[in-house]
Coordinates of C-alpha atoms in Angstrom, one line a residue:
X1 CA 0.0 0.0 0.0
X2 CA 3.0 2.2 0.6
X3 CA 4.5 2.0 -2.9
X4 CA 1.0 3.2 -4.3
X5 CA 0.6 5.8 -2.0
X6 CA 4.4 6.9 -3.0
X7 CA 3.5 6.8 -6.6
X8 CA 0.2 8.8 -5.8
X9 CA 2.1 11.6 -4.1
X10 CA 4.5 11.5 -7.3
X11 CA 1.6 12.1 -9.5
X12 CA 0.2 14.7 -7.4
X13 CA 3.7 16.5 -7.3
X14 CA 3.5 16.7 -11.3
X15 CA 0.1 17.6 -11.2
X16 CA 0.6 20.7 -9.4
X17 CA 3.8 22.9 -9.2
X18 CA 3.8 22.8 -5.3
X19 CA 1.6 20.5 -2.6
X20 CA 1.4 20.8 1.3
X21 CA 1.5 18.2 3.2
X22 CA -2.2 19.2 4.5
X23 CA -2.9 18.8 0.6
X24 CA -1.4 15.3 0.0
X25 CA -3.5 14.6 3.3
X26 CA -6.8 15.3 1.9
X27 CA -6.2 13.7 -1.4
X28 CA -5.0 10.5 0.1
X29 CA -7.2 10.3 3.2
X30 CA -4.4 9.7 5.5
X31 CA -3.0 11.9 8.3
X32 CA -0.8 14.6 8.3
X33 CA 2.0 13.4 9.8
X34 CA 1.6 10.2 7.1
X35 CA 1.7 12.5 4.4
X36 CA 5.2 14.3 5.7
X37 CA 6.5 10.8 6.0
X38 CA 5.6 9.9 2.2
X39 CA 7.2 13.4 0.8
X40 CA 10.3 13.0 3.2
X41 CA 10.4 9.2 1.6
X42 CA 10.2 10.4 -2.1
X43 CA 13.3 12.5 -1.1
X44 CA 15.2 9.8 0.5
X45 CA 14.8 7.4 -2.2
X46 CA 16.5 9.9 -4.6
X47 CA 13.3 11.3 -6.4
X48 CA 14.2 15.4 -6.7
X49 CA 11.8 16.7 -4.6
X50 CA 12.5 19.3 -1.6
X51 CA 10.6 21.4 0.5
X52 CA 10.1 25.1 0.8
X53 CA 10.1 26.7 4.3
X54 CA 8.1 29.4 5.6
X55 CA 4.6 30.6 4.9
X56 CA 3.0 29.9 1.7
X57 CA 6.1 27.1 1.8
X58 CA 5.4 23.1 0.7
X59 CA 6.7 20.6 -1.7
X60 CA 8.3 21.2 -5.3
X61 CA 9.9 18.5 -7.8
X62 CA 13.7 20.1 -8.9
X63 CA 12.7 21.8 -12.5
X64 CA 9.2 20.8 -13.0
X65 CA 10.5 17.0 -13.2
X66 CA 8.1 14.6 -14.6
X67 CA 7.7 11.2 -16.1
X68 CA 5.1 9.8 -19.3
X69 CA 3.2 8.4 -16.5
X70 CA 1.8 11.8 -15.5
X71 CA -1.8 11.2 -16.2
X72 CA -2.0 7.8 -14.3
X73 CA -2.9 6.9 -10.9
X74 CA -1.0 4.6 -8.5
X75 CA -3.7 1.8 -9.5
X76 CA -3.3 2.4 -13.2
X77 CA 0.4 2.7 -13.0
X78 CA 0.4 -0.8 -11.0
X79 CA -1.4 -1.9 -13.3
X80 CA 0.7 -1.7 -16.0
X81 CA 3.2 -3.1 -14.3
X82 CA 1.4 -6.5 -14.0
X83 CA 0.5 -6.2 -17.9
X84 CA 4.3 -6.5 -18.5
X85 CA 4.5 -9.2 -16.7
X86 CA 5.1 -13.2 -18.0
X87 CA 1.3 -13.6 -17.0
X88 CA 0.6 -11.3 -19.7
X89 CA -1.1 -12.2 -23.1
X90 CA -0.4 -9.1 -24.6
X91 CA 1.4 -8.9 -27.8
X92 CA 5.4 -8.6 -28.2
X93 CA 4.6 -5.2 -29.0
X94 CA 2.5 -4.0 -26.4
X95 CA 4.7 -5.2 -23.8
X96 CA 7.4 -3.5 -25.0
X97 CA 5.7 -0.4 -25.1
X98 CA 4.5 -0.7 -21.8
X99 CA 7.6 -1.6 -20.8
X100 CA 8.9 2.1 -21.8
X101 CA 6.3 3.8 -19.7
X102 CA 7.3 1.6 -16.7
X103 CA 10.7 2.5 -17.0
X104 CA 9.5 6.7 -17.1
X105 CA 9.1 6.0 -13.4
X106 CA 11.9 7.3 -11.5
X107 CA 14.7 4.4 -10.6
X108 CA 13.8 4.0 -6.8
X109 CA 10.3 2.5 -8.2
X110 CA 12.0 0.3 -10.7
X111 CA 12.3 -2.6 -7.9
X112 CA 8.8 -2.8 -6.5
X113 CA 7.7 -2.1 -10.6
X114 CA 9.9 -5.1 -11.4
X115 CA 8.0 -7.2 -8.6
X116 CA 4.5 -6.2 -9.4
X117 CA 5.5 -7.3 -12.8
X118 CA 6.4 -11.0 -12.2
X119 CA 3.7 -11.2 -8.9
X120 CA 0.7 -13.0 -11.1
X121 CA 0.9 -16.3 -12.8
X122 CA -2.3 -17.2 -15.3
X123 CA -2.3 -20.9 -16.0
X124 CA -5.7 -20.5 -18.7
X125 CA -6.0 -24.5 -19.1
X126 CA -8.1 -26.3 -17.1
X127 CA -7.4 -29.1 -15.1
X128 CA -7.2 -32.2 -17.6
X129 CA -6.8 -30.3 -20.7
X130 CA -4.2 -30.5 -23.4
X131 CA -0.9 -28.4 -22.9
X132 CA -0.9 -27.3 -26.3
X133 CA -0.9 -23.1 -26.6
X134 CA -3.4 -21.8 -29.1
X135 CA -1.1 -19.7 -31.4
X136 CA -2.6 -16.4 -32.9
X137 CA -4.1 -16.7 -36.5
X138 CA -2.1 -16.2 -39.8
X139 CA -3.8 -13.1 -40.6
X140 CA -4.2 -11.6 -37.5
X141 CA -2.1 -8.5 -37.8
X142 CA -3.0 -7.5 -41.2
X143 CA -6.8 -7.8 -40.0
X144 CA -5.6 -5.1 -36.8
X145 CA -3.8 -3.2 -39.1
X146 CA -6.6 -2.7 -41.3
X147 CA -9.2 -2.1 -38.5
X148 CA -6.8 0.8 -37.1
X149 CA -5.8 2.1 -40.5
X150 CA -9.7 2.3 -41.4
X151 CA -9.3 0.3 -44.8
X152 CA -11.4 -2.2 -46.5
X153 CA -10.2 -5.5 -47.2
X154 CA -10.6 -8.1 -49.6
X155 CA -11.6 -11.4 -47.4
X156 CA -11.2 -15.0 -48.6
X157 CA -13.2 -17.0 -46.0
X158 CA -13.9 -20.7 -45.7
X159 CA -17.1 -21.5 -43.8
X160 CA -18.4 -24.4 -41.4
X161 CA -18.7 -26.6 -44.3
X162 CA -15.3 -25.8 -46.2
X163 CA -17.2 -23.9 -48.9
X164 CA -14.1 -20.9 -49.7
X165 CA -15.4 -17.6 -50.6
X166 CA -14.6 -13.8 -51.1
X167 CA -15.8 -10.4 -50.3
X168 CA -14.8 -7.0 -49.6
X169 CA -15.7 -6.4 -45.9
X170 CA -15.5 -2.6 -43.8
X171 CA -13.3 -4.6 -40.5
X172 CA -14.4 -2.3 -37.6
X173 CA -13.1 -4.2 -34.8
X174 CA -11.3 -7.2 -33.6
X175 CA -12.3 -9.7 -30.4
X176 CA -10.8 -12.7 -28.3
X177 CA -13.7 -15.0 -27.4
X178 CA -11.3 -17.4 -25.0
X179 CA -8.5 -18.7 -27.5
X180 CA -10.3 -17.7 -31.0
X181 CA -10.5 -14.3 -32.6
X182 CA -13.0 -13.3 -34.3
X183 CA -13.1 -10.2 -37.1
X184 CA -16.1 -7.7 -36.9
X185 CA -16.7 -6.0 -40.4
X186 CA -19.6 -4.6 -42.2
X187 CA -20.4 -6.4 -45.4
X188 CA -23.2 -5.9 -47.8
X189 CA -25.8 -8.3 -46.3
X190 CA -25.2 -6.1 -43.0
X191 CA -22.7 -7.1 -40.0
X192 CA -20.6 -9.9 -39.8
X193 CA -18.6 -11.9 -37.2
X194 CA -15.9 -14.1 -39.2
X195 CA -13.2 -16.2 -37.0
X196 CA -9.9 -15.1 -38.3
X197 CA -8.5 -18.4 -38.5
X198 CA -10.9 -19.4 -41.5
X199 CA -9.4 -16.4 -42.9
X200 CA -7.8 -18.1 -46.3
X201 CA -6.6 -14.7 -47.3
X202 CA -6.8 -10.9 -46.2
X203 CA -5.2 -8.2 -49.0
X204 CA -6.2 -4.7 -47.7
X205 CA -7.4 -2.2 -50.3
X206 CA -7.4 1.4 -50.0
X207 CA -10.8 2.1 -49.8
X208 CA -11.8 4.0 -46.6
X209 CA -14.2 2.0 -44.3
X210 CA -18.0 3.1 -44.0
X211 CA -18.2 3.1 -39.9
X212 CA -21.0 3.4 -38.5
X213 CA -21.0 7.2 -36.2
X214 CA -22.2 5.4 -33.3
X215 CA -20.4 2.1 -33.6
X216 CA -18.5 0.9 -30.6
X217 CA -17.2 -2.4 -30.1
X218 CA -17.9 -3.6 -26.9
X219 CA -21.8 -3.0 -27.1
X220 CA -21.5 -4.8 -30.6
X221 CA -19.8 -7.7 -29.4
X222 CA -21.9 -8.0 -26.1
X223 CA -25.2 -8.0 -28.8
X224 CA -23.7 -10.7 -31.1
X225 CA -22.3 -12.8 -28.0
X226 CA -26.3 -12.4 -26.7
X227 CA -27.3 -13.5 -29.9
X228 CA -24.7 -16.0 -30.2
X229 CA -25.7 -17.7 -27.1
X230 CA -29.7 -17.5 -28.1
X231 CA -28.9 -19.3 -31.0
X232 CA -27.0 -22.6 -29.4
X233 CA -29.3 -22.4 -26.7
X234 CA -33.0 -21.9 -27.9
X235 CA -34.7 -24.0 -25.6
X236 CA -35.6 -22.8 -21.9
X237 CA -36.6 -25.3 -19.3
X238 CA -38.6 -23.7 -15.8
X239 CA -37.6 -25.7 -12.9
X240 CA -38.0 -25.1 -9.1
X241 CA -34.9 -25.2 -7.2
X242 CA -33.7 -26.1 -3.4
X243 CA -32.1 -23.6 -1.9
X244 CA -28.7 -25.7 -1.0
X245 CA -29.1 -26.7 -5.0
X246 CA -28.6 -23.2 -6.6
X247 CA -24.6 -23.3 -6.2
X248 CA -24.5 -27.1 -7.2
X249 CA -26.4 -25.4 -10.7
X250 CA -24.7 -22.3 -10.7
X251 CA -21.9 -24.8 -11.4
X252 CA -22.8 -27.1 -13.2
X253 CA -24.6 -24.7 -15.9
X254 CA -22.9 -21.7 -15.9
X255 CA -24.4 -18.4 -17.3
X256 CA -27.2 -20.8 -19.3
X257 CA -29.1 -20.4 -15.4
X258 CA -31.5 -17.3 -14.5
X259 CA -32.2 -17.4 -10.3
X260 CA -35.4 -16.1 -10.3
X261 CA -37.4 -15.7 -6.3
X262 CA -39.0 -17.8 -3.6
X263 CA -41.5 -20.1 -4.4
X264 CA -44.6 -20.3 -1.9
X265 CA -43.0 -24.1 -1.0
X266 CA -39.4 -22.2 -0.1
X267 CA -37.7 -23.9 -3.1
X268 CA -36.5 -20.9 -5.9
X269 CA -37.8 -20.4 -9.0
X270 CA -35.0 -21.3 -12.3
X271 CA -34.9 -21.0 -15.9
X272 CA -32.1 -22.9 -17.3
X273 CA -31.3 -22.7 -21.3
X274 CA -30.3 -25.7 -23.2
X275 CA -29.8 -26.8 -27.0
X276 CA -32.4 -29.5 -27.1
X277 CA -34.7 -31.3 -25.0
X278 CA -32.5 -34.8 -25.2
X279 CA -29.3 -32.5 -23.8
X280 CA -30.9 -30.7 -21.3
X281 CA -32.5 -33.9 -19.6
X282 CA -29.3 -35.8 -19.6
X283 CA -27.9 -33.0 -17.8
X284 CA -30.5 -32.4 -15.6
X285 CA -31.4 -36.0 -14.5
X286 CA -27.8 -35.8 -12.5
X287 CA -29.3 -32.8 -10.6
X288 CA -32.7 -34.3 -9.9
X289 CA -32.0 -34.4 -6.3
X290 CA -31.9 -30.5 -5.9
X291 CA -34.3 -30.0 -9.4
X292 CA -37.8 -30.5 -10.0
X293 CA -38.2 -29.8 -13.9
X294 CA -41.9 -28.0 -14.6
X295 CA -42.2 -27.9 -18.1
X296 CA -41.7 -28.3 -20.8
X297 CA -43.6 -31.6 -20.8
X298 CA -41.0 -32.7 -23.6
X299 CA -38.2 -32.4 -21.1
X300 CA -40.0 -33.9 -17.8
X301 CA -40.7 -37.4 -20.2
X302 CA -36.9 -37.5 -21.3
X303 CA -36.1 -37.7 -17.8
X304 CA -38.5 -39.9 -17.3
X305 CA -37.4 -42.2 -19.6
X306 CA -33.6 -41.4 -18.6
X307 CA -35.0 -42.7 -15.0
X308 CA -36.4 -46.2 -16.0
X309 CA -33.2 -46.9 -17.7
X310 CA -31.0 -46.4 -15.3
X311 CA -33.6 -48.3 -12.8
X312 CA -33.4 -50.9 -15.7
X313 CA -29.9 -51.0 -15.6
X314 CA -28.8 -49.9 -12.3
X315 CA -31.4 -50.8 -9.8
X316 CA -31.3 -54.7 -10.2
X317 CA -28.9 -56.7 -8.0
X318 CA -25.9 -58.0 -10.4
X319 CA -25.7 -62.4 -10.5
X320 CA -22.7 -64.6 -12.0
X321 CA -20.4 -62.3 -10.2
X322 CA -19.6 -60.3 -12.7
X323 CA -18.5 -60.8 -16.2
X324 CA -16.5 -64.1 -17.8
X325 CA -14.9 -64.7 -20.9
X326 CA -15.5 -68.0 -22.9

């Protein structure tokens, strides 16, 4: 917490061409005496700050000295610290250029800088799953360079069913849904989502793109992810839940479960999206101990069915003792 506040008094120092300790007080909500402390500290550690006695007196940096991290607060500049770091996925590029505006800091904050940096560790596979590192597509950068360069580009594209088309598209944006990217463009049926790495080809024309005045990206995505997700899940089962049960679903489902309230019996309402009735009761026939399915009728007779098998199967004692080979 000291090293932020440190960096916060730095900051305010550059903000302003003098700052009482009173000042850096208020700003920082600590005490007086904490704030005399902090500007003594800057001192010490070698950053050129000093003081100015008497009235109308307080703290100056030597010349007006400042760094390229003079709009930033401590949190943002911490932050940027950890985005250099080896748990980063940003690009080559982007670290380095962080890396330059980490290194605007004064030296005395180039230890605790090079700490924050290696503190975090992502491991993005799950438990069980293969080792193997997604690489970035093949036409990745040409597709960002296009977007920020505003130009159209000529797009050979292989669907689903390996059916290889082309078409000038208007790229307006580029997102990272998990370990595939996907390209954002108008076309001339209207927007498109195309993952980049059924890109077959990208050659960038000079043509200005048409963008939209109002376009931005993150409400576009968030719409086509909604979308997205309506279309893989279409069908919505209503189910009454135990109260102990809603974590055990909250896991098991994910974002495909709505919590609604309290039933009049104390159980909680649900809704719980699925791709098809034969899915959703397999999944739900595991849960049927916290889950009472209410319609639709199509999904209650699946489990039904899902029960007497297992009954069938399951619920008989076993004779021979067990299986022999001839």
């Amino acid at each position: 917490m000291r090293f932020d506040r440190l960096v916060a008094v730095l900051l305010l120092l550059q903000r302003r061409e003098q700052v009482t300790a009173a000042e850096v007080s208020r700003e920082l909500d600590v005490s007086e005496r904490t704030a005399r402390r902090d500007l003594e500290a800057l001192a010490m550690a070698g950053v050129p700050v000093y003081s100015v006695r008497g009235r109308g007196g307080g703290w100056r940096l030597v010349g007006g000295a400042r760094t390229d991290l003079s709009g930033l607060t401590a949190s943002e500049a911490r932050a940027l610290f950890v985005a250099v770091g080896p748990a980063s996925g940003a690009t080559p590029a982007m670290k380095a250029a962080l890396r330059k505006l980490v290194h605007a800091l004064p030296k005395p904050f180039q230890v605790e800088a090079e700490a924050a940096a290696s503190s975090l560790v992502v491991d993005p596979q799950r438990w069980g799953a293969s080792r193997i590192e997604p690489r970035p597509p093949r036409f990745l950068d040409e597709l960002q360079d296009a977007v920020i360069r505003g130009v159209q580009v000529s797009l050979g594209y292989v669907d689903g069913k390996g059916v290889e088309t082309r078409r000038t598209v208007h790229p307006l944006g580029i997102v990272a849904k998990g370990p595939v990217w996907y390209l954002v463009s108008n076309t001339g049926t209207g927007r498109r989502v195309f993952r980049i790495d059924r890109v077959s080809s990208a050659d960038p024309t000079e043509n200005p793109v048409q963008r939209p005045g109002d376009f931005d990206l993150a409400e576009s995505w968030n719409e086509i992810a909604e979308e997205v997700d309506r279309k893989r899940t279409p069908l919505e089962v209503s189910a009454v839940c135990t109260p102990e049960g809603i974590d055990v679903l909250r896991m098991a489902l994910g974002d495909r479960l709505d919590v609604g309230g309290p039933t009049t019996d104390g159980r909680v309402a649900v809704v719980i999206r699925g791709p098809n009735e034969y899915i959703l009761a397999g999944e739900l026939s595991g849960l049927v101990e916290w889950v009472e399915v209410t319609a639709p009728p199509g999904v209650r007779d699946r489990m039904a069915s899902i029960g007497n098998a297992l009954v069938e199967r399951y619920g008989r004692p076993r004779t021979g003792g067990g299986l022999h080979s001839s």
